[in-house]
PDB file of C-alpha atoms in Angstrom:
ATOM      1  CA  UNK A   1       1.753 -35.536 -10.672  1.00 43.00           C
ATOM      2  CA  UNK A   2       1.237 -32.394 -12.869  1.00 57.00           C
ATOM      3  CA  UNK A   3       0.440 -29.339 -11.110  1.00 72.00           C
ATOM      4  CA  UNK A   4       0.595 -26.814 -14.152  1.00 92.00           C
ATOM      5  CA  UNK A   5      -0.907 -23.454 -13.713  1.00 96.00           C
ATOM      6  CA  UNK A   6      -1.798 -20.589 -15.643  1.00 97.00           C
ATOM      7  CA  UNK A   7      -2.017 -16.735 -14.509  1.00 97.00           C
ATOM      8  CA  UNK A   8      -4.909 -15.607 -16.249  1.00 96.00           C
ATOM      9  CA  UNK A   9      -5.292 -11.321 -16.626  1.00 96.00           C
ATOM     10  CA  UNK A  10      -8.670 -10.571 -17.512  1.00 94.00           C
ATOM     11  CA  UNK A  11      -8.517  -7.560 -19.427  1.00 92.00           C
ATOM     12  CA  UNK A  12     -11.858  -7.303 -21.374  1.00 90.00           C
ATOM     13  CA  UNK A  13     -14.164  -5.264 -19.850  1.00 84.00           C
ATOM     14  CA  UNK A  14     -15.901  -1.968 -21.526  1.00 75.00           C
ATOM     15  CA  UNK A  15     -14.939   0.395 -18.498  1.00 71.00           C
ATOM     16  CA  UNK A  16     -18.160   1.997 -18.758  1.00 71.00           C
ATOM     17  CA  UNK A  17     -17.818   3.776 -15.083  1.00 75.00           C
ATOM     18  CA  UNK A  18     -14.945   4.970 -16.196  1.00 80.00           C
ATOM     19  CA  UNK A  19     -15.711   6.601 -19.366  1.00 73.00           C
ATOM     20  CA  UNK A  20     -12.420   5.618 -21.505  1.00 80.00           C
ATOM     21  CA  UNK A  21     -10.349   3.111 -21.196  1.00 84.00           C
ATOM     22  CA  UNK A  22      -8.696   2.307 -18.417  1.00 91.00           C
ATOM     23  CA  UNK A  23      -6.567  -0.282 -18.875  1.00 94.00           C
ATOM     24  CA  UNK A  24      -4.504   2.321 -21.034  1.00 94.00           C
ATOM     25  CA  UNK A  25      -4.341   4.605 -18.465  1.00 94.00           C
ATOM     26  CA  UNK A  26      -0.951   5.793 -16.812  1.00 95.00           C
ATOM     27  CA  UNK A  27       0.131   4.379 -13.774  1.00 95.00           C
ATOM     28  CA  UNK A  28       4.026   5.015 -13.037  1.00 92.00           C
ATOM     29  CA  UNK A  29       5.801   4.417 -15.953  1.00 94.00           C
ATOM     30  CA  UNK A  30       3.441   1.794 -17.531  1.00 94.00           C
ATOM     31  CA  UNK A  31      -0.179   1.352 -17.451  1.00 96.00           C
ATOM     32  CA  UNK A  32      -2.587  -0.032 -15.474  1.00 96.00           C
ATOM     33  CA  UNK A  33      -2.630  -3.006 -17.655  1.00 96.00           C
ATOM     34  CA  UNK A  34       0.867  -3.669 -17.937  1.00 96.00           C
ATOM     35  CA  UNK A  35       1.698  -3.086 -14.528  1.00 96.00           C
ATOM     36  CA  UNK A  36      -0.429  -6.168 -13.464  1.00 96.00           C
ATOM     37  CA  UNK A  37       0.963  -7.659 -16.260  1.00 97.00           C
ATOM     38  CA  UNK A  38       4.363  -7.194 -14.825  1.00 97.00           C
ATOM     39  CA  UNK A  39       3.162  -8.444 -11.746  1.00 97.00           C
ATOM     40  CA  UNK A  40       1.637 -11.709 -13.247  1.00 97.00           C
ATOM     41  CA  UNK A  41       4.494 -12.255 -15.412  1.00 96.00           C
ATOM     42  CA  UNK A  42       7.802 -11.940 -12.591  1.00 97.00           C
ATOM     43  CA  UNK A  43       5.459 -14.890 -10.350  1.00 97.00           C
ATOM     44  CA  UNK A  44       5.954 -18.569 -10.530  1.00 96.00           C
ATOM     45  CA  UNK A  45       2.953 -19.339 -12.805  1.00 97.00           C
ATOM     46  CA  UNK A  46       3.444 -21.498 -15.474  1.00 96.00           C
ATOM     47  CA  UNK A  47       2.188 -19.694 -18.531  1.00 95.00           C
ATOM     48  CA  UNK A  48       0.380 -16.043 -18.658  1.00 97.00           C
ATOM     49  CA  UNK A  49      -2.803 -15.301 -21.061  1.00 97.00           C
ATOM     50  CA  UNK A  50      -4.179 -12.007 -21.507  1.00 96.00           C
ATOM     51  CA  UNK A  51      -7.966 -11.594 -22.043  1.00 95.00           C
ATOM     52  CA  UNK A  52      -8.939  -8.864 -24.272  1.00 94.00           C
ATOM     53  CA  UNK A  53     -12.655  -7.747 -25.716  1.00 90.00           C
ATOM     54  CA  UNK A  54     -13.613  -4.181 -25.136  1.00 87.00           C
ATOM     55  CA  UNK A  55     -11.394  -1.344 -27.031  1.00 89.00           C
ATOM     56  CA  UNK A  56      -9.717  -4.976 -28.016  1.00 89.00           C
ATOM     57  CA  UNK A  57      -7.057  -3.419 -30.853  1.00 93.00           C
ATOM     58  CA  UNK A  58      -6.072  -0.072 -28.764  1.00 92.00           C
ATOM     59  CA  UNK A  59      -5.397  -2.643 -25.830  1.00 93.00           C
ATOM     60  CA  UNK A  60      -3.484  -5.118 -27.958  1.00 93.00           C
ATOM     61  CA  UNK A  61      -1.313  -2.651 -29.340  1.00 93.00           C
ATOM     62  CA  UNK A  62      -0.453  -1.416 -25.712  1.00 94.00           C
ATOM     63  CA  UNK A  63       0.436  -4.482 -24.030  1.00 94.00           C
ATOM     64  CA  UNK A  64       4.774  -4.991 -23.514  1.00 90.00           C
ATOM     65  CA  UNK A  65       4.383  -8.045 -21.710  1.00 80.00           C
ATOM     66  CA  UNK A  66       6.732 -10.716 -23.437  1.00 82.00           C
ATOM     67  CA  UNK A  67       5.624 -14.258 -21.511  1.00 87.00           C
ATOM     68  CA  UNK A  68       2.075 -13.009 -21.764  1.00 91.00           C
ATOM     69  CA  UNK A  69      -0.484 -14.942 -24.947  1.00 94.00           C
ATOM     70  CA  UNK A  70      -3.365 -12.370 -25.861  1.00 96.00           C
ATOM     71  CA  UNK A  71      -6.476 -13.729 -26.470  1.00 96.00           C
ATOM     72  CA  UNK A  72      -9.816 -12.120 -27.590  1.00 95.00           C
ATOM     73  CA  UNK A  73     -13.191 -13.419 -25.920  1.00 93.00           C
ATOM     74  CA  UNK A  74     -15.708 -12.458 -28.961  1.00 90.00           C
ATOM     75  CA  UNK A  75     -18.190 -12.493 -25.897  1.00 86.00           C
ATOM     76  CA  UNK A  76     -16.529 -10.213 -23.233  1.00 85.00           C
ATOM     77  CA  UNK A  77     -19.769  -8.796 -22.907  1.00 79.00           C
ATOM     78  CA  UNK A  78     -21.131 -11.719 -20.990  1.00 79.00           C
ATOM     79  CA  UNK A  79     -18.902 -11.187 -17.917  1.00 74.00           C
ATOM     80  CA  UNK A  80     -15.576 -12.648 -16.368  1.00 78.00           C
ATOM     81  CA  UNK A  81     -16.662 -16.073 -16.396  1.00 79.00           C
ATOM     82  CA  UNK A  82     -16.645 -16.016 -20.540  1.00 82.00           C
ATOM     83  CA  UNK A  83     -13.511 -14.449 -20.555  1.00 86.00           C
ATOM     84  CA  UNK A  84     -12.137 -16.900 -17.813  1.00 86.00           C
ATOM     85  CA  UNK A  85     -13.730 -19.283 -20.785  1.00 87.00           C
ATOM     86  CA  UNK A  86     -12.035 -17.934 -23.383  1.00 88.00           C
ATOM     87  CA  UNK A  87      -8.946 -18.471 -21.408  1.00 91.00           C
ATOM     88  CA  UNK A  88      -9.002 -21.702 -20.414  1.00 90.00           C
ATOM     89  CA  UNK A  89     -10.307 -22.598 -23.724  1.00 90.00           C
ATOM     90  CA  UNK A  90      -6.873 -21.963 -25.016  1.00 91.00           C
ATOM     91  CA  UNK A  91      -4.616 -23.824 -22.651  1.00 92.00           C
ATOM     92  CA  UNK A  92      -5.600 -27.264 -22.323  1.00 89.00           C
ATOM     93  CA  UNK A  93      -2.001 -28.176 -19.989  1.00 91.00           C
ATOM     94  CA  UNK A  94      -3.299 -25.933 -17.080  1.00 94.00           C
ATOM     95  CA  UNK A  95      -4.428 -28.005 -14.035  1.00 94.00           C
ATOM     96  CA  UNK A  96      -5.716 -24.226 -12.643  1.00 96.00           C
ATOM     97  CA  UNK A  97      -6.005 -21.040 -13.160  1.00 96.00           C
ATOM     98  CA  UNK A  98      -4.915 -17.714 -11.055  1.00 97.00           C
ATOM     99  CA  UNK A  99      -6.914 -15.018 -12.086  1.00 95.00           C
ATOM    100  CA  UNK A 100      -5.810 -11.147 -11.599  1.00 96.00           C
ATOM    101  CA  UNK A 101      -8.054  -8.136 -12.745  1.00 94.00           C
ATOM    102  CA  UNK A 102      -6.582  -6.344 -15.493  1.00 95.00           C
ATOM    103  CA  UNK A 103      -7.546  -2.991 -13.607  1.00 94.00           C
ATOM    104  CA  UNK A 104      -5.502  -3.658 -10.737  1.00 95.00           C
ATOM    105  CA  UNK A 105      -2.484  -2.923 -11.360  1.00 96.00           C
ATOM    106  CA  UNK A 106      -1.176  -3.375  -7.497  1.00 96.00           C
ATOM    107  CA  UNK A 107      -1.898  -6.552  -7.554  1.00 97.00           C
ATOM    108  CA  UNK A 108       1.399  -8.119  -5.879  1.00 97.00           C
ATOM    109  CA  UNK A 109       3.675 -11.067  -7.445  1.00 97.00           C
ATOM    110  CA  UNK A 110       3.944 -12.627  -3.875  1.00 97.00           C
ATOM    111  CA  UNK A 111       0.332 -13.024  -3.176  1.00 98.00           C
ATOM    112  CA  UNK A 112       0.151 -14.460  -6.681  1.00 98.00           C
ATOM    113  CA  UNK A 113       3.316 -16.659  -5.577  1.00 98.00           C
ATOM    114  CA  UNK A 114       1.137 -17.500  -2.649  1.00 97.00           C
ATOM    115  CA  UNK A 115      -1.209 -18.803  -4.641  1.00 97.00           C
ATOM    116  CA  UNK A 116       0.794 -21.215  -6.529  1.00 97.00           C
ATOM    117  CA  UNK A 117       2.270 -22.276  -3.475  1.00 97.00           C
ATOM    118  CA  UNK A 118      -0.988 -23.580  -1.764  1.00 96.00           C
ATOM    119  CA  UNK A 119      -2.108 -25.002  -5.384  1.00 96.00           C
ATOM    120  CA  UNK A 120       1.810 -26.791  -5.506  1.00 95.00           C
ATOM    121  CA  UNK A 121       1.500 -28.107  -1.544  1.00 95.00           C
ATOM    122  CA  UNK A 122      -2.496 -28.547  -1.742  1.00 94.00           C
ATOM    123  CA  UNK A 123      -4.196 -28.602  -4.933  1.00 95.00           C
ATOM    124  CA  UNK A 124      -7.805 -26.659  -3.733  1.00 95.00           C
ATOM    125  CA  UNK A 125     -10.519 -26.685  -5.567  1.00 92.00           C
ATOM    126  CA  UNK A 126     -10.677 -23.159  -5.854  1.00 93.00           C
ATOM    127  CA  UNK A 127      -8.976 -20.397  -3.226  1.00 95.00           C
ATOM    128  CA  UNK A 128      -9.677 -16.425  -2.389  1.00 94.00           C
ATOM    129  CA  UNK A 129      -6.963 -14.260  -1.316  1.00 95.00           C
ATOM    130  CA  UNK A 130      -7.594 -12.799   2.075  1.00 95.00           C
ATOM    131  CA  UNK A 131      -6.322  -9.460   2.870  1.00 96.00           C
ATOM    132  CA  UNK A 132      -6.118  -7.359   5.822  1.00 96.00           C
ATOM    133  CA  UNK A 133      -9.430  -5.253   4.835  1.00 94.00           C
ATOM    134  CA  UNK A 134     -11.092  -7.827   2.715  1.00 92.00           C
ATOM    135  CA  UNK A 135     -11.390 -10.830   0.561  1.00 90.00           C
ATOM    136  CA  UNK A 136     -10.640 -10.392  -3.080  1.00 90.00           C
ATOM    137  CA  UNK A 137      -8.814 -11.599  -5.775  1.00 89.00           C
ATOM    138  CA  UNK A 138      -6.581 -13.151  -7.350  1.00 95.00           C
ATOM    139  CA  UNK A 139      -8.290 -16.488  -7.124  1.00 94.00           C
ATOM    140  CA  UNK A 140      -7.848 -19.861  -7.676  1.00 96.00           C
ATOM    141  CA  UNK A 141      -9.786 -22.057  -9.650  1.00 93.00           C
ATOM    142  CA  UNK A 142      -8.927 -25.798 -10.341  1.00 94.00           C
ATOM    143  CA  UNK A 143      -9.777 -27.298 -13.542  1.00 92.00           C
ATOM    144  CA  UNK A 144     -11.924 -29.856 -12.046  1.00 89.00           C
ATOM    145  CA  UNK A 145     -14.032 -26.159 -10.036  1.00 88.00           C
ATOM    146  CA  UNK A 146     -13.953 -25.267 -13.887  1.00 85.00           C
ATOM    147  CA  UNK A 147     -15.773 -27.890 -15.502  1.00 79.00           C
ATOM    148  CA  UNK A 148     -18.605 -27.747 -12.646  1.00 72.00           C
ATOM    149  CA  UNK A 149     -19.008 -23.825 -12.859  1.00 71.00           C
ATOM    150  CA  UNK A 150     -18.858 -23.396 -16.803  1.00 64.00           C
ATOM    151  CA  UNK A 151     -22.633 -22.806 -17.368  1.00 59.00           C
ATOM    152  CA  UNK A 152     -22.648 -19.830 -14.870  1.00 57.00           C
ATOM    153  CA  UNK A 153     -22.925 -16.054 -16.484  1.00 53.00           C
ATOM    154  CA  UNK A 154     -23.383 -12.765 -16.003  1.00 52.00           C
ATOM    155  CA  UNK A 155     -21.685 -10.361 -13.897  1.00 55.00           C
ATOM    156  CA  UNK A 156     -19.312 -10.963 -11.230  1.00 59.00           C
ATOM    157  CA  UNK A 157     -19.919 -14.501 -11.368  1.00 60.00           C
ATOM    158  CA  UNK A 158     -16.916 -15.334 -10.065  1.00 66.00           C
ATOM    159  CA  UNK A 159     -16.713 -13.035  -7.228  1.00 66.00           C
ATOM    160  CA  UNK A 160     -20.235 -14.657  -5.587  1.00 63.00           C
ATOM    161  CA  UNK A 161     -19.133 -18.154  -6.678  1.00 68.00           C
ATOM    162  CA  UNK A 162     -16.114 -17.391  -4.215  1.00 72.00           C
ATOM    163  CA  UNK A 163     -16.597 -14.604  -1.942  1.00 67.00           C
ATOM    164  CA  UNK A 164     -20.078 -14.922  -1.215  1.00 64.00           C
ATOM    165  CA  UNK A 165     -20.974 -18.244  -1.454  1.00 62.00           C
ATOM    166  CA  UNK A 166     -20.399 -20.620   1.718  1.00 71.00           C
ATOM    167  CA  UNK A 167     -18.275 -23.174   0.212  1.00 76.00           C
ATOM    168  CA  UNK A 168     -15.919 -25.640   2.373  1.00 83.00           C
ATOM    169  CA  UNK A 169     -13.866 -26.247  -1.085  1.00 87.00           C
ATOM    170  CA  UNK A 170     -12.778 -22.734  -1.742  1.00 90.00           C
ATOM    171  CA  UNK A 171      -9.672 -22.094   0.850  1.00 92.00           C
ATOM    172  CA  UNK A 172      -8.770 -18.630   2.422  1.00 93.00           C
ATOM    173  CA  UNK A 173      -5.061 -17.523   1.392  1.00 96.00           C
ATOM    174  CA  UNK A 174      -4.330 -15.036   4.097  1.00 96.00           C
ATOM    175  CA  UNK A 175      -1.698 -12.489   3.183  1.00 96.00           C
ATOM    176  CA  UNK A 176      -0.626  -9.529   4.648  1.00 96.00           C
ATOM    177  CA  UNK A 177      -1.545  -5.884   3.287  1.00 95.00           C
ATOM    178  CA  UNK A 178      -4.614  -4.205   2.134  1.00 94.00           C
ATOM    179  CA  UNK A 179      -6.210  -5.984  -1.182  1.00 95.00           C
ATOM    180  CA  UNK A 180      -5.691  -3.946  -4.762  1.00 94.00           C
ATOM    181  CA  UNK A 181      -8.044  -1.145  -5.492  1.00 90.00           C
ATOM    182  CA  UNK A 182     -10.553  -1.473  -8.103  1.00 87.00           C
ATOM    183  CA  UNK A 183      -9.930   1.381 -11.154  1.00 90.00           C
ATOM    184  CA  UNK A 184     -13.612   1.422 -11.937  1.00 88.00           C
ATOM    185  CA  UNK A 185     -14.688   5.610 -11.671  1.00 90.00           C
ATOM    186  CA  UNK A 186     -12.299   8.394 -12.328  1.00 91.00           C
ATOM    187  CA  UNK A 187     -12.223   8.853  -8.514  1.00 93.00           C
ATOM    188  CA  UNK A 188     -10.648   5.184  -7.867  1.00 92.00           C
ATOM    189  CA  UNK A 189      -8.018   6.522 -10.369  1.00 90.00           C
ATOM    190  CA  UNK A 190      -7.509   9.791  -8.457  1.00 93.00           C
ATOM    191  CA  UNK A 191      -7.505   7.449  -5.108  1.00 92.00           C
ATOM    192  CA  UNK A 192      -4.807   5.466  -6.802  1.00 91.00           C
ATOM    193  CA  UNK A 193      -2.910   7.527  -8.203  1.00 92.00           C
ATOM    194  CA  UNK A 194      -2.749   9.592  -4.412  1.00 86.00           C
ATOM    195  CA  UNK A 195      -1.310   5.957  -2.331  1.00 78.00           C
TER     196      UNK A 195
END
């Protein structure tokens, strides 16, 4: 039985809270971007695709990640789910998809490893990470949770498809630790940068 899986990094998004783009912006001796990157790429997933859209060339150029294939979603504009789209549009081996924000770049490889680990032992339908503070991602999603939730768009679609919505299919990962900050505003970067 195939149980292929795909680390998706969605890394399309305009970053207008931010005002510039913050997927270039320093973090240690990478940034943000490539630090989940690194993250994404030292786990046990299968294959790694990068989602670009937004500042698209300038993000391209910056990325060192060597496993990693960069794809553009012409549509980033429409939200996650299009870029998750885009994605999955591109890999047609995957049996699911774990997907990591691009602007987290403390997202952990074990929690990703955890993931792969209940999709290896029991194939979800979909699956949240749980954290000591809070739900949040990476997340799951099977390819059969996929092909049910493709018509959904806008923002965040993915976050009330699994966080918010009561769903007996989508399991609870529980992992130690706080869950990785969002880089949305200049002050999340400051916040990050003091941890």
């Amino acid at each position: 039985m195939s149980t292929s899986i795909t680390g998706v990094v969605l890394a399309a998004g305009a970053a207008e809270r931010m005002g510039e783009p913050k997927l270039l912006l320093p973090f240690g001796d990478r940034t943000v971007l490539n630090s989940t990157l690194a993250a994404v790429e030292a786990s046990r997933v299968d294959r790694v695709i990068a989602v670009t859209g937004a500042n698209a060339e300038a993000v391209e150029a910056s990325i060192l990640a060597v496993r990693a294939n960069v794809v553009r979603n012409p549509d980033y504009r429409r939200g996650n789910m299009s870029s998750l789209l885009t994605a999955t549009s591109t890999d047609e081996e995957a049996d699911a998809f774990i997907l990591v924000a691009g602007d987290q770049p403390t997202t952990r490889t074990e929690v990703i490893d955890a993931l792969v680990e209940v999709w290896v032992e029991r194939r979800p339908w979909a699956a949240v990470t749980e954290y000591d503070d809070r739900s949040a991602n990476p997340f799951l999603i099977s390819r059969v949770a996929l092909e049910s939730i493709t018509e959904m768009a806008g923002e965040k679609v993915l976050g009330r498809l699994l966080l918010e919505a009561d769903d007996d299919r989508v399991v609870r990962v529980r992992v130690p630790g706080a869950a990785p900050r969002d880089v949305n505003t200049p002050e999340d970067y400051e916040a990050l940068l003091g941890e």
